[in-house]
mmCIF file of C-alpha atoms in Angstrom:
data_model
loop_
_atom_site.group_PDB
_atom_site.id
_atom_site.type_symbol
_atom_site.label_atom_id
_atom_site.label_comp_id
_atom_site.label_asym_id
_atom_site.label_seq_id
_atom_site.Cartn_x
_atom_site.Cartn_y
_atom_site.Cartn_z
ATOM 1 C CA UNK M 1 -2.115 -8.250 -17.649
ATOM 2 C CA UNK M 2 -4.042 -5.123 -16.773
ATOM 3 C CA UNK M 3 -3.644 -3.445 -13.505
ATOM 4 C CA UNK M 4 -6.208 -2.586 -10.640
ATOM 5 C CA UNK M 5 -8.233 -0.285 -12.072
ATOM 6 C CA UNK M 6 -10.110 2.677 -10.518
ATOM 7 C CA UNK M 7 -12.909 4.960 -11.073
ATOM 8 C CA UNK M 8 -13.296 8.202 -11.267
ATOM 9 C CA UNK M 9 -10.289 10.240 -11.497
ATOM 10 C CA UNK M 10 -11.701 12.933 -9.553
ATOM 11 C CA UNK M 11 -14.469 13.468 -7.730
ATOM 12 C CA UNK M 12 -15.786 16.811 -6.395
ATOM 13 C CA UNK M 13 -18.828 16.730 -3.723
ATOM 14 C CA UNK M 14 -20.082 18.864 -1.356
ATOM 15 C CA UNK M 15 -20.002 18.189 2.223
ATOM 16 C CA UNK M 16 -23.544 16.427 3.214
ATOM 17 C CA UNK M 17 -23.426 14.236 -0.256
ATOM 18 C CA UNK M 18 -22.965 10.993 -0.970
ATOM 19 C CA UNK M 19 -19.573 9.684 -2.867
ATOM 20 C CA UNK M 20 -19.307 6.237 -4.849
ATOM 21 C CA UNK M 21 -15.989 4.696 -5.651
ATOM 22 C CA UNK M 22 -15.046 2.238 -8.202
ATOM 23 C CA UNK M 23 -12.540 -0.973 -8.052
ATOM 24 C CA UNK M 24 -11.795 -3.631 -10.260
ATOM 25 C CA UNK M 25 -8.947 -5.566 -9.658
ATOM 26 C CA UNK M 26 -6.349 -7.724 -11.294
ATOM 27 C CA UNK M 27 -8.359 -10.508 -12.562
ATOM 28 C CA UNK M 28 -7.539 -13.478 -10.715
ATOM 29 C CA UNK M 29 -7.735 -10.997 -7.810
ATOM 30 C CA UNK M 30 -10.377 -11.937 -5.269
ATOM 31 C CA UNK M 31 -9.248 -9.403 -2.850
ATOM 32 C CA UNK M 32 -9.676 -5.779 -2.431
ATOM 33 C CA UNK M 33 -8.664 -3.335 0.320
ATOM 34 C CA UNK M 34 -9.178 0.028 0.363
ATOM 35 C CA UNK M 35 -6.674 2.777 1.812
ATOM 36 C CA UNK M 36 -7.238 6.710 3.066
ATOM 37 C CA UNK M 37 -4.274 8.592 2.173
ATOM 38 C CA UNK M 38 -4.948 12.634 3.454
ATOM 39 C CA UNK M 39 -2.930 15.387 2.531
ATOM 40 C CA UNK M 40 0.520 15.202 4.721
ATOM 41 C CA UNK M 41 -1.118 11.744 6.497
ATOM 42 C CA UNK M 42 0.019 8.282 5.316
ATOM 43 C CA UNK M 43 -1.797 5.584 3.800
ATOM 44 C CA UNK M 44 -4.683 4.509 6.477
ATOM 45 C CA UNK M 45 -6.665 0.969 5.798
ATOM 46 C CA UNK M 46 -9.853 1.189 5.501
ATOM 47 C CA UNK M 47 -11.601 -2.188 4.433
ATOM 48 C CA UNK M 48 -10.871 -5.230 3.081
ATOM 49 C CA UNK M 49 -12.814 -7.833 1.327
ATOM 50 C CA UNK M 50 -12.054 -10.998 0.190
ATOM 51 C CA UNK M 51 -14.980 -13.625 -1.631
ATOM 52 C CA UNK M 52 -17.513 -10.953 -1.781
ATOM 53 C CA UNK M 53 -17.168 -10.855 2.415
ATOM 54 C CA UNK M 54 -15.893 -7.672 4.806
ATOM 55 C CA UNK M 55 -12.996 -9.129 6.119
ATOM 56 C CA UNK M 56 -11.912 -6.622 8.015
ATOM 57 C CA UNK M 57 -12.157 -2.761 8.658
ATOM 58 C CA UNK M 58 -9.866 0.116 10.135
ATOM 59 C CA UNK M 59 -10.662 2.453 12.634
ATOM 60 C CA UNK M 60 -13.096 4.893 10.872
ATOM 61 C CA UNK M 61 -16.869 5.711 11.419
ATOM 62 C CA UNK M 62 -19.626 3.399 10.220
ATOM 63 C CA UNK M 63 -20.383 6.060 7.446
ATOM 64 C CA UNK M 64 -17.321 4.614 5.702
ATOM 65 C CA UNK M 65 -18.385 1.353 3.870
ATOM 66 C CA UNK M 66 -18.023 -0.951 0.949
ATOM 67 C CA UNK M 67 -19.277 -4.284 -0.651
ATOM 68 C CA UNK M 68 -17.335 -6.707 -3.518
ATOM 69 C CA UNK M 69 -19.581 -7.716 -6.164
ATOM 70 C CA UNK M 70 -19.268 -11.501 -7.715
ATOM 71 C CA UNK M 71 -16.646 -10.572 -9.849
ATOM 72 C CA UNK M 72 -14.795 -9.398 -7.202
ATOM 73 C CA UNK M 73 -14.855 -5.347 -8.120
ATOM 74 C CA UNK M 74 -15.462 -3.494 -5.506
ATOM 75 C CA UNK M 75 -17.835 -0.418 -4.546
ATOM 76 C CA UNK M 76 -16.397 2.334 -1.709
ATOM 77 C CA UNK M 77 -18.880 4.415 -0.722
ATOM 78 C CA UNK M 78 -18.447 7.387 2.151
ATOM 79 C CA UNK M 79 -21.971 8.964 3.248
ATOM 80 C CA UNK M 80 -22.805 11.650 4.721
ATOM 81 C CA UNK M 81 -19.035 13.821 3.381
ATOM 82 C CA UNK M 82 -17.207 16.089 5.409
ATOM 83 C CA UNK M 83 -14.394 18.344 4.323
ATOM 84 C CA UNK M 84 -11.777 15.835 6.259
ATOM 85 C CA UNK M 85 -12.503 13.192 3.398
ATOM 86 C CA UNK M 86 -11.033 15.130 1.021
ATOM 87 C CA UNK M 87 -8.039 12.612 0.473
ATOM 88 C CA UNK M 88 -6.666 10.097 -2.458
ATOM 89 C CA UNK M 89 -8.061 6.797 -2.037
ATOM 90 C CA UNK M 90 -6.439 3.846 -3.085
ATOM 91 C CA UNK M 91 -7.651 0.378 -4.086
ATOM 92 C CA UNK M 92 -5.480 -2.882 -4.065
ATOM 93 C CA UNK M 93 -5.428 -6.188 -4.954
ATOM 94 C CA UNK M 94 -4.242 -9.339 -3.661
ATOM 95 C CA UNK M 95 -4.196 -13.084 -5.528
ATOM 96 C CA UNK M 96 -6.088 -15.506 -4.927
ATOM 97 C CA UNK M 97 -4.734 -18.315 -2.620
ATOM 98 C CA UNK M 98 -1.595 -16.608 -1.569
ATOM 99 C CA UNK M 99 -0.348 -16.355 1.882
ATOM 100 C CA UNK M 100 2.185 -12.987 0.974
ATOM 101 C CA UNK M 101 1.471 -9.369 1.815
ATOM 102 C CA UNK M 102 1.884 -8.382 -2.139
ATOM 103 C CA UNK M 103 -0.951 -6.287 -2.692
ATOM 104 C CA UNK M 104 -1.196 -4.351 -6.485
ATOM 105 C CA UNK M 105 -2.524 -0.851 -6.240
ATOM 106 C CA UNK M 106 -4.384 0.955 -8.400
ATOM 107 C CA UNK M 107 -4.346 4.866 -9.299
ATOM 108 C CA UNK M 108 -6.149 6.099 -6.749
ATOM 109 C CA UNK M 109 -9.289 8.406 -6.801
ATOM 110 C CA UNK M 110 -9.266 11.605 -5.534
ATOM 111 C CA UNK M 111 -12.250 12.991 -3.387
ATOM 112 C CA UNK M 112 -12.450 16.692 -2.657
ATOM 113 C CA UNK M 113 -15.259 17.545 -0.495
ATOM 114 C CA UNK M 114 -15.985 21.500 -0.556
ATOM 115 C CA UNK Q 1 3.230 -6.317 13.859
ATOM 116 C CA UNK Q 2 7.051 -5.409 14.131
ATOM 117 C CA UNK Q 3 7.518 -1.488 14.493
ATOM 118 C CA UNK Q 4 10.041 -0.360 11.911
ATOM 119 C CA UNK Q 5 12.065 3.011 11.546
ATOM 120 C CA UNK Q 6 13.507 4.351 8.385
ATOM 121 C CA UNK Q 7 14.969 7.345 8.227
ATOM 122 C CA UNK Q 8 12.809 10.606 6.807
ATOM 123 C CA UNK Q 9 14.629 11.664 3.439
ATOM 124 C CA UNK Q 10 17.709 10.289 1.361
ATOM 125 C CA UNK Q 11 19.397 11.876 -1.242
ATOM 126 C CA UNK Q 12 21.344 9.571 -4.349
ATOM 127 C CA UNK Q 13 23.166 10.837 -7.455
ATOM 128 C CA UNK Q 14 21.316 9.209 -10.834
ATOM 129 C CA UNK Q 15 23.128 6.208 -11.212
ATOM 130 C CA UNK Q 16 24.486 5.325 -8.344
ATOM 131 C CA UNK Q 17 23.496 2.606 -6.096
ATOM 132 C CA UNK Q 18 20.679 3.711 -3.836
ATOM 133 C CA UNK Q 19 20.561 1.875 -0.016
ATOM 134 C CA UNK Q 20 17.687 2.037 1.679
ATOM 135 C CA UNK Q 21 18.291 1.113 5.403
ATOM 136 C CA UNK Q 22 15.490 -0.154 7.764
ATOM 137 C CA UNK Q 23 15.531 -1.257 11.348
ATOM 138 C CA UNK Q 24 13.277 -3.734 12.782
ATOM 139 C CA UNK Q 25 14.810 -4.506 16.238
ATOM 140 C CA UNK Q 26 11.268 -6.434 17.189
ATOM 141 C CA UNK Q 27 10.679 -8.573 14.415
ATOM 142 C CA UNK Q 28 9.421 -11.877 15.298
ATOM 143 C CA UNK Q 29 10.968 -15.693 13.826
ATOM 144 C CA UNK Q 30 7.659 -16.056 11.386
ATOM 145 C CA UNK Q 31 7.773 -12.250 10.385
ATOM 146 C CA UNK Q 32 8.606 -11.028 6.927
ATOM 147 C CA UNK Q 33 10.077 -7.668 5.679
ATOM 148 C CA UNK Q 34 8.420 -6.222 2.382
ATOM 149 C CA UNK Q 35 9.412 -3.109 0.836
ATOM 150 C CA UNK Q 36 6.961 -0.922 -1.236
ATOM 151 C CA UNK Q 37 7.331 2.539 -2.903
ATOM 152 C CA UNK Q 38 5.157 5.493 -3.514
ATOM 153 C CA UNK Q 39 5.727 7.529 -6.551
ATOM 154 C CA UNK Q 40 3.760 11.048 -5.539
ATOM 155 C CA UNK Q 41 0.219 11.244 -6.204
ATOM 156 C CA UNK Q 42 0.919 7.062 -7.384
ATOM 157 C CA UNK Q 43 -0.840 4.076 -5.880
ATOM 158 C CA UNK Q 44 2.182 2.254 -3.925
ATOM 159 C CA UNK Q 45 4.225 -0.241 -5.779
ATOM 160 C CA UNK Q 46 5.265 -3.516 -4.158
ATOM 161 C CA UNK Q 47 9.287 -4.262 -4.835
ATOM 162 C CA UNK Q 48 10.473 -7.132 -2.877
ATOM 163 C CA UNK Q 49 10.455 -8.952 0.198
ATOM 164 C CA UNK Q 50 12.367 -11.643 2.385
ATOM 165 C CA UNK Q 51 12.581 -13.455 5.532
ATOM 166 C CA UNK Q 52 16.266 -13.627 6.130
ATOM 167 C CA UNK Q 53 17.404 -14.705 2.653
ATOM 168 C CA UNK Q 54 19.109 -12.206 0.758
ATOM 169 C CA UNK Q 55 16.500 -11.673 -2.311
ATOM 170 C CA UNK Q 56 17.270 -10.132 -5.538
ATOM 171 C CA UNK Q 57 14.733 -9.189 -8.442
ATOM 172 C CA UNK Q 58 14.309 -6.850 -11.417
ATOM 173 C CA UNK Q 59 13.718 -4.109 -9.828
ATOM 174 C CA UNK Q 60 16.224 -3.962 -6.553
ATOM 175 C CA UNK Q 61 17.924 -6.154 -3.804
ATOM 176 C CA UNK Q 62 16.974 -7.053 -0.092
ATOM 177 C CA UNK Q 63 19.835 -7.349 2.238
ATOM 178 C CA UNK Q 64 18.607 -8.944 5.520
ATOM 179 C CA UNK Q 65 21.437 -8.832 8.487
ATOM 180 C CA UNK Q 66 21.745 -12.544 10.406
ATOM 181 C CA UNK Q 67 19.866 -11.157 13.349
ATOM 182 C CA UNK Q 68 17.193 -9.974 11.199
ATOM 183 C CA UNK Q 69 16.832 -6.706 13.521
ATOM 184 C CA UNK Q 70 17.663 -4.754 10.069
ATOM 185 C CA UNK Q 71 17.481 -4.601 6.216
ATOM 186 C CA UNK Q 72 18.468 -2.430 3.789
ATOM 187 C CA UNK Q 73 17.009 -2.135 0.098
ATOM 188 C CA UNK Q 74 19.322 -1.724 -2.817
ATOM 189 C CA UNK Q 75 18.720 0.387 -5.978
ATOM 190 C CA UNK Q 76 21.584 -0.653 -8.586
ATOM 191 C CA UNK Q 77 21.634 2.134 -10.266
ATOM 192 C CA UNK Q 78 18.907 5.301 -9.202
ATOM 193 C CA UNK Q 79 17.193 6.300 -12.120
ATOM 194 C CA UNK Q 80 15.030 10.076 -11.788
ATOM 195 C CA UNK Q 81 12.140 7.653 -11.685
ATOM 196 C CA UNK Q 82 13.038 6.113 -8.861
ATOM 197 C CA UNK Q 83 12.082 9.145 -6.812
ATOM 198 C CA UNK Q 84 9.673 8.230 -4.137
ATOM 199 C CA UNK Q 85 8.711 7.844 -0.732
ATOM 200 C CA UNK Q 86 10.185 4.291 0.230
ATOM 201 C CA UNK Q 87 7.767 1.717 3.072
ATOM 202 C CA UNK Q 88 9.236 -0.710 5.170
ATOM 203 C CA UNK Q 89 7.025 -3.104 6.166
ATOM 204 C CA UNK Q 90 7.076 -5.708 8.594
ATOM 205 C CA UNK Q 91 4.448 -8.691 8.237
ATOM 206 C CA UNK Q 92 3.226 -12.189 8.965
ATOM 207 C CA UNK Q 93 2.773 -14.055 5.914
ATOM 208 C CA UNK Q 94 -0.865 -15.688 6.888
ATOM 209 C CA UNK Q 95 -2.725 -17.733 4.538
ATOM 210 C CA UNK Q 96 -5.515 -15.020 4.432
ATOM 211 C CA UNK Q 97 -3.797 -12.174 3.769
ATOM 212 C CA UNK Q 98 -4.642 -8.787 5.905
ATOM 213 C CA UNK Q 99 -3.995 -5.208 5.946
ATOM 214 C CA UNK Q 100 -0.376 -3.196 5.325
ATOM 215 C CA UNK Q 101 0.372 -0.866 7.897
ATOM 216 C CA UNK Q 102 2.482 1.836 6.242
ATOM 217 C CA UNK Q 103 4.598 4.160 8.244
ATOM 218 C CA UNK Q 104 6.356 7.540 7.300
ATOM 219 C CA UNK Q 105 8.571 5.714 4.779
ATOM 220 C CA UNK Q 106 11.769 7.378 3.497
ATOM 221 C CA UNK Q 107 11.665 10.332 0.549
ATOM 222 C CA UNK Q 108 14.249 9.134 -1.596
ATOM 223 C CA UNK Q 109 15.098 12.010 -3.919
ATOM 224 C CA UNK Q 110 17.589 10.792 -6.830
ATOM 225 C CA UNK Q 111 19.365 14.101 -8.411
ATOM 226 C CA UNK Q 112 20.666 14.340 -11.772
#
């Protein structure tokens, strides 16, 4: 079974651009959340989506947002970038129809914002 | 959710049993306790979790205490791999599934 994939790697912006994230989860997934994790700061949630809906979303600015596609992958995308974004951003998974906490992470991407 | 504390760094000898200790003096009756690692620069990795069962799988061993105000995770036997920051996690199991909430952790650092 292949794990939650992410895409890119790496991704280098400048502050004022535009970055686009990449998800796809463990098929038979059909939930995604997305974490912050900052240099020296722990893992922060930042949304989570579940049947194509926002389910819910942590506590950062509107500029911060996301949508899950039919087959449940899953776009992040953070407008307008300042340096403080710069961080390794992580995408999990969760099955379908089960009540646990056991969410399957993928590699991360990591955003550097100069 | 529960607040836990763990403490901040452990060190273990490769090969010897690594315990992970956790204290969750608030937990609730319908809370669970999860453990996940973090191998650096990694995506976390769920291990286990329990309610007040002792659970065992592949990869380590839960030990809840009766009053469920602590747990402690068991390595078997540390491998160099098994360096990583360790998350103790406190959660309702709900049919829909929500956010972790991930705290310091603990930096277990297995030496050769």
């Amino acid at each position: 079974e292949a794990g939650v994939t992410q895409s890119p790697t790496h991704l280098i912006k400048t502050r004022g651009q535009q970055a686009t994230l990449r998800c796809s989860p463990i098929s038979g997934h059909t939930s995604v959340y997305w974490y912050q994790q900052a240099l020296g700061l722990g893992l922060q949630f930042l949304l989570w989506y579940d049947e194509g809906e926002e389910r819910n979303r942590g506590n950062f600015p509107p500029r911060f947002s996301g949508r899950q596609f039919p087959n449940y992958s899953s776009e992040l995308n953070v407008n307008a970038l300042e340096l403080e974004d710069s961080a390794l951003y992580l995408c999990a998974s969760r099955r379908r129809g089960t009540g646990g906490n056991e969410q399957y992470f993928g590699p991360g991407t990591r955003l550097t914002v100069t | 959710d529960a607040k836990t504390t763990q403490p901040p760094s452990m060190d273990c000898a490769e090969g010897r049993a690594a315990n992970l200790p956790c204290n969750h003096s608030t937990i609730s009756g319908n809370e669970y306790v999860y453990w996940y690692r973090q191998i650096h620069s990694q995506g976390p990795q769920y291990i286990i979790h329990g309610l007040k069962n002792n659970e065992t799988n592949e990869m380590a061993s839960l030990i809840i205490t009766e009053d469920r105000k602590s747990s402690t995770l068991i390595l078997p036997h540390a491998t160099l791999r098994d360096t990583a920051v360790y998350y103790c996690i406190v959660r309702v199991v709900e049919t829909s599934g929500s956010r972790l909430t991930f705290g310091e952790g603990t930096q277990l650092t297995v030496n050769p």
